[in-house]
Amino acid sequence: MRASPSLSPSESLPQVRCLTAEPARHEPPAEPFSSPLVQSAAQCFRTRPGDHCVKTHPVECGDLLRRARVAFEAGRSLKEGFRLAQLQALVQLLDEHEGDFVDALGRDLHKPRFETLVSELVLVKNEALHAINNLKKWMQPQFVERNLSTTMDECLVVREPLGVVFIIGTWCSPVQMCLVPLVGAIAAGNCAVISPSENTVHTAELLHRLVPFYLDNECFHVIIAGTHDLPDIVELKFDHVFFTGSKEEGGRIAQAAASTLTPVTLILGSKNPCYVDQHCDVATAAQRIAWARFHNAGQSLVAPDYVLCHTDVKAELVQALKSCLTQFYGSDPQESRSFGRMVNQEVLNRMRDILWRCGKVAVGGQVVEAEKYIAPTILTEVVESDPIMQQEVFGPVLPIMTVNNINEAIAFINKQAKALCVYAYSSDSKVVSRLMSETSSGSFCSNDSVLQSVMVALPFGGVGASGMGSCHGRYSFDTFSHMKSCLLRGTRFECVTYLRYPPYDDRNLSLMMWASTLSQKSQGWCHIM
């Protein structure tokens, strides 16, 4: 069944009921995409509006996994029409409950409506619409160029779904990093179990409550699981695990997945360096860096984590950043409707403790525990040994270090673990080219920040310590697909292939070696098999 029209924050969300329960108060809208989806008995365990979600017990997760596997093995998720219907229903969910998501993220992160729409909902809808528009092309077999040995054969790669996948979201982007991977999983023909972060409880509850109204109740399930329960759930043996979050949690997930030989995609937090060259538009650089760093109160996997600033422009950059903060959030950011809050007390305490032990506060530094508020803060005189340079920054704090030239910047970046993102601000194309080619990271962007990580045409993922695998657009489809090599051959040329059979004969070997040399120069080694 699908949900009632969008509700304002003051209204109740649609009530999820068992098959035996009384009819829902709101009539669901007509089904424009597919036949009505029957509610399952498992929905009896879901919350009522206004209640807090109870964590899903691993035993229940095992039951949901079995149901999803039965649905997958029955071929329920394979047809193109089904995939399109589910993607369209996902877009409808976001359209009809925009206000509910704004309200939930406002409660969880004090997230402004503008940020919720632009960095969460619009991104997911773009992904879904891109998949809808390209699904037929993505599903088509990819034919491989023939050579001498396959002249009369067909060689192709067929992308088939992996099965039932487990998607673990992060609290930094609680809608985006649950639903963007889900788009790829649906498009590739998989069933999925989704686990939103328990730290953003209102958003998790909203997804838990709404998804059953829009997506197939046998193929797709939302669970509420604690961080410490996730490894046990992973060990239930899914066909793929997609995780976004911290290195520590990602390591535990990868270890649990390894015990059952389950493949993983990991997108992990990192120290994302941002080099500011002496040859750049400092005012523009300051605006773009400040926007990226202090968006969502600095709680982001892809924001610039620290600035490596050329000594010649340090003073100018610090002054420009101060001006940007006043322009963005006014003289008192605590009163600004455009500035968020820490997700919980634990994150606030960790960020506060780091903040007070590092460098010199150039602007900001105020902490109000009762509001989970940390002011947008710029730190100068930071050194490599400071605590803030030893772990990812999930808060509105920007440390600034100085370097004397591009060589020092590259050397410093390469001393650290490979980052999820590297940023470079310079009007000198040679500087940009050197940073792009002489450092290794999941992604790279010059003269802006974050945007490379949200484009459907570009893969988003880490390398080394910042993760493995990627998502977005076709790359999400491929992540959740197995690329099966297929050779379609007839039986007409046994007069040639007999050469491979025992008993082995030197004459037959000579003929095969001679035939192989015919196409070596143009096509590589060719085996007459």
Coordinates of N, CA and C in Angstrom, one line a residue, residues 145-151 511-529:
E145 N 34.2 -7.5 -28.1 CA 34.7 -7.6 -29.5 C 35.2 -9.0 -29.7
R146 N 34.9 -9.6 -30.9 CA 35.3 -10.9 -31.2 C 36.8 -11.0 -31.7
N147 N 37.4 -12.1 -31.5 CA 38.7 -12.4 -32.1 C 38.6 -13.7 -32.9
L148 N 39.8 -14.1 -33.4 CA 39.8 -15.3 -34.3 C 39.2 -16.5 -33.7
S149 N 39.4 -16.7 -32.4 CA 38.9 -17.9 -31.8 C 37.4 -17.8 -31.5
T150 N 36.8 -16.6 -31.5 CA 35.4 -16.4 -31.2 C 34.6 -15.8 -32.4
T151 N 35.1 -16.0 -33.6 CA 34.5 -15.4 -34.8 C 33.0 -15.8 -34.9
L511 N 50.0 -26.7 -34.7 CA 48.9 -26.0 -35.5 C 48.2 -24.9 -34.6
M512 N 48.0 -25.2 -33.3 CA 47.4 -24.3 -32.4 C 48.3 -23.1 -32.2
M513 N 49.6 -23.3 -32.0 CA 50.5 -22.2 -31.8 C 50.6 -21.3 -33.1
W514 N 50.5 -21.9 -34.3 CA 50.5 -21.2 -35.5 C 49.3 -20.3 -35.6
A515 N 48.1 -20.9 -35.3 CA 46.9 -20.2 -35.4 C 46.8 -19.0 -34.4
S516 N 47.4 -19.2 -33.3 CA 47.4 -18.1 -32.3 C 48.2 -16.9 -32.8
T517 N 49.3 -17.2 -33.5 CA 50.1 -16.0 -34.0 C 49.4 -15.1 -35.0
L518 N 48.4 -15.6 -35.6 CA 47.7 -14.9 -36.7 C 47.1 -13.6 -36.2
S519 N 46.7 -13.5 -34.9 CA 46.0 -12.3 -34.4 C 46.8 -11.7 -33.2
Q520 N 48.0 -12.1 -33.0 CA 48.7 -11.6 -31.8 C 48.9 -10.1 -31.9
K521 N 49.3 -9.6 -33.1 CA 49.6 -8.1 -33.2 C 48.4 -7.2 -33.1
S522 N 47.3 -7.7 -33.6 CA 46.1 -6.8 -33.6 C 45.2 -7.0 -32.4
Q523 N 45.1 -8.3 -31.9 CA 44.1 -8.6 -30.9 C 44.7 -9.3 -29.7
G524 N 46.0 -9.4 -29.6 CA 46.5 -10.2 -28.4 C 46.5 -11.7 -28.7
W525 N 46.9 -12.4 -27.7 CA 47.1 -13.9 -27.9 C 45.7 -14.5 -28.2
C526 N 45.7 -15.4 -29.1 CA 44.4 -16.0 -29.5 C 44.5 -17.5 -29.4
H527 N 43.6 -18.1 -28.6 CA 43.7 -19.6 -28.4 C 42.6 -20.2 -29.3
I528 N 43.0 -21.2 -30.1 CA 42.0 -22.0 -30.8 C 41.6 -23.1 -29.9
M529 N 40.5 -22.9 -29.2 CA 40.1 -23.9 -28.2 C 38.7 -24.4 -28.5

